[in-house]
GROMACS .gro file of C-alpha atoms in nm:
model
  102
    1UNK     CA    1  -9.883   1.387 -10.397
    2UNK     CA    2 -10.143   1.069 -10.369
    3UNK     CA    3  -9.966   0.779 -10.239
    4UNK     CA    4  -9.629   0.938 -10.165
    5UNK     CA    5  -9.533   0.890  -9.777
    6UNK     CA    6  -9.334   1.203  -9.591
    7UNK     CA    7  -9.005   0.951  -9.423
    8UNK     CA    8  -8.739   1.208  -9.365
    9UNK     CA    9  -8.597   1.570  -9.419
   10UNK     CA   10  -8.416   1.660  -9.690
   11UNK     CA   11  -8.105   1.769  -9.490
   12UNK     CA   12  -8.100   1.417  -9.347
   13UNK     CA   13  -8.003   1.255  -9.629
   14UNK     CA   14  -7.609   1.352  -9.687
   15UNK     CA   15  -7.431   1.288 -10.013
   16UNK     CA   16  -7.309   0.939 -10.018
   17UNK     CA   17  -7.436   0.839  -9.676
   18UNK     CA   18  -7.670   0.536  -9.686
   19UNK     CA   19  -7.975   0.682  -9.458
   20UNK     CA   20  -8.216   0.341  -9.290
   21UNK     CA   21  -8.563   0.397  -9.242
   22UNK     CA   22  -8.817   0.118  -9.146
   23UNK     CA   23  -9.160   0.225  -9.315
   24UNK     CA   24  -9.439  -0.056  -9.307
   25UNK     CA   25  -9.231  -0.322  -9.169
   26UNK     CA   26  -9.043  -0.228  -9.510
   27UNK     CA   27  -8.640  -0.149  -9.411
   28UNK     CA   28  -8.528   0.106  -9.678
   29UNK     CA   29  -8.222   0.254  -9.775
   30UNK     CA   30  -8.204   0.592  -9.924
   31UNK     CA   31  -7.915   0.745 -10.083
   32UNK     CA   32  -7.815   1.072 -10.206
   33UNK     CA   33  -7.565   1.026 -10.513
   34UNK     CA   34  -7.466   1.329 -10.705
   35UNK     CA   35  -7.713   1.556 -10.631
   36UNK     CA   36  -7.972   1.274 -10.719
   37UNK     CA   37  -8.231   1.049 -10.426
   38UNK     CA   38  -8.243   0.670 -10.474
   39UNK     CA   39  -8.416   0.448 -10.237
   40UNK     CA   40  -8.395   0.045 -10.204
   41UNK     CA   41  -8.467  -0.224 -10.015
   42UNK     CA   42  -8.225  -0.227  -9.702
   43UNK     CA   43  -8.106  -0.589  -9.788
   44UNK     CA   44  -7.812  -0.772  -9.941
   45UNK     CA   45  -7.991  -1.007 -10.174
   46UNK     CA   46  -7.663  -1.237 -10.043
   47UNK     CA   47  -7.736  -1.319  -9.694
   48UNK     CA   48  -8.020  -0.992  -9.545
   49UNK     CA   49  -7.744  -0.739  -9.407
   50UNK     CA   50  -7.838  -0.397  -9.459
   51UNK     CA   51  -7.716  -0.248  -9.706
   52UNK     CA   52  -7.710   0.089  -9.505
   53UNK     CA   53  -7.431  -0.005  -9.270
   54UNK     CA   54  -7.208  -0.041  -9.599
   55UNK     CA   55  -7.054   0.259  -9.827
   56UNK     CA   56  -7.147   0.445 -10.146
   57UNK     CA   57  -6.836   0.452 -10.335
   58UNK     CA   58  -6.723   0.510 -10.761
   59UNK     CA   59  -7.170   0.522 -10.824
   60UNK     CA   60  -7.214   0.168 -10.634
   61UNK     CA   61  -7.302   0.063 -10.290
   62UNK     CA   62  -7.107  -0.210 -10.122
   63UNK     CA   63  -7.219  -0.399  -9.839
   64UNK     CA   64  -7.010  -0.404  -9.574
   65UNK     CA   65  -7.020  -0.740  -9.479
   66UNK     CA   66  -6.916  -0.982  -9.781
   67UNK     CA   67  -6.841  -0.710 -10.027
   68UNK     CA   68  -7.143  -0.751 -10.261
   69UNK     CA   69  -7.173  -0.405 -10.507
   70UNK     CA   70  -7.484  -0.274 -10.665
   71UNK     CA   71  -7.511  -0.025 -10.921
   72UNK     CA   72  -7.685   0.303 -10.793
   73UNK     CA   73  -7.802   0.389 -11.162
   74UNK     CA   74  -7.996   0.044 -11.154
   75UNK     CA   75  -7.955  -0.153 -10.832
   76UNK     CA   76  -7.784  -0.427 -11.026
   77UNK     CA   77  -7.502  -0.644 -10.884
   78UNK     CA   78  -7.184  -0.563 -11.038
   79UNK     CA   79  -7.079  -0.955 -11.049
   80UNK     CA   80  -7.495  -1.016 -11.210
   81UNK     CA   81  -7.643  -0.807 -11.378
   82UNK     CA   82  -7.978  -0.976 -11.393
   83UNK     CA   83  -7.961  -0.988 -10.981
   84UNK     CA   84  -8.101  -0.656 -10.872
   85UNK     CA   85  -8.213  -0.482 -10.574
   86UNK     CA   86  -8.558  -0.392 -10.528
   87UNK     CA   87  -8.623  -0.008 -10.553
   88UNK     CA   88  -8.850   0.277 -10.466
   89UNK     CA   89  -9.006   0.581 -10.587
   90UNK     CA   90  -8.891   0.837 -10.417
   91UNK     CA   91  -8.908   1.223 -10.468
   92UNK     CA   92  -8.801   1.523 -10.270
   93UNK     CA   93  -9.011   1.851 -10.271
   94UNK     CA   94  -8.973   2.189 -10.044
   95UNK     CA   95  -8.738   2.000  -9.813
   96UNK     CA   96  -8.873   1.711  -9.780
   97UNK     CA   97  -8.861   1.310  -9.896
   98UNK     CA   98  -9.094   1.087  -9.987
   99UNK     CA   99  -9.140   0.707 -10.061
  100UNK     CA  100  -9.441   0.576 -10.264
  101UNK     CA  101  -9.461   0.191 -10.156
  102UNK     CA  102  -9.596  -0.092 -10.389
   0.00000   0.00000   0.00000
């Protein structure tokens, strides 16, 4: 797996619970959303809070501190759609995660 990073167990990463990681001075957010592994950059494009201290809720995650929503399918923000978060590759094998960075 050339240029894939191991950041975390598997059984760390609970359905619908943002998990923050910090990988290369990089702050990443990965969630698990029905049955599927999504990482992004741990940032509200609005005003830098992470985006791991809000909730996953109805396939979006909301930040917690102004209410900005982004699409988990895309990373898009539900009020504009052509405002959208960064993302990463991420994979899982035997138990484990991992991130390929840019």
């Amino acid at each position: 797996m050339a240029g894939l990073i191991k950041v975390a167990h598997s059984a760390q990463i609970k359905e619908n619970k943002p998990f923050a990681l910090t990988l290369e001075d990089q702050k990443i957010v990965l969630i698990r959303h029905q049955g599927r592994l999504l990482a992004f950059k741990d940032s509200c494009p609005h005003q830098g809070a992470p985006l791991s201290h809000g909730f996953v809720k109805d396939g979006q995650i909301t930040c917690i501190y102004h209410g900005w929503k982004f699409n988990l399918d895309d990373g898009s923000f539900s009020a504009n759609e052509k405002l959208k978060l960064k993302s990463y590759v991420v994979r899982e094998e035997n138990g484990e995660v991992f991130l390929e960075l840019p």
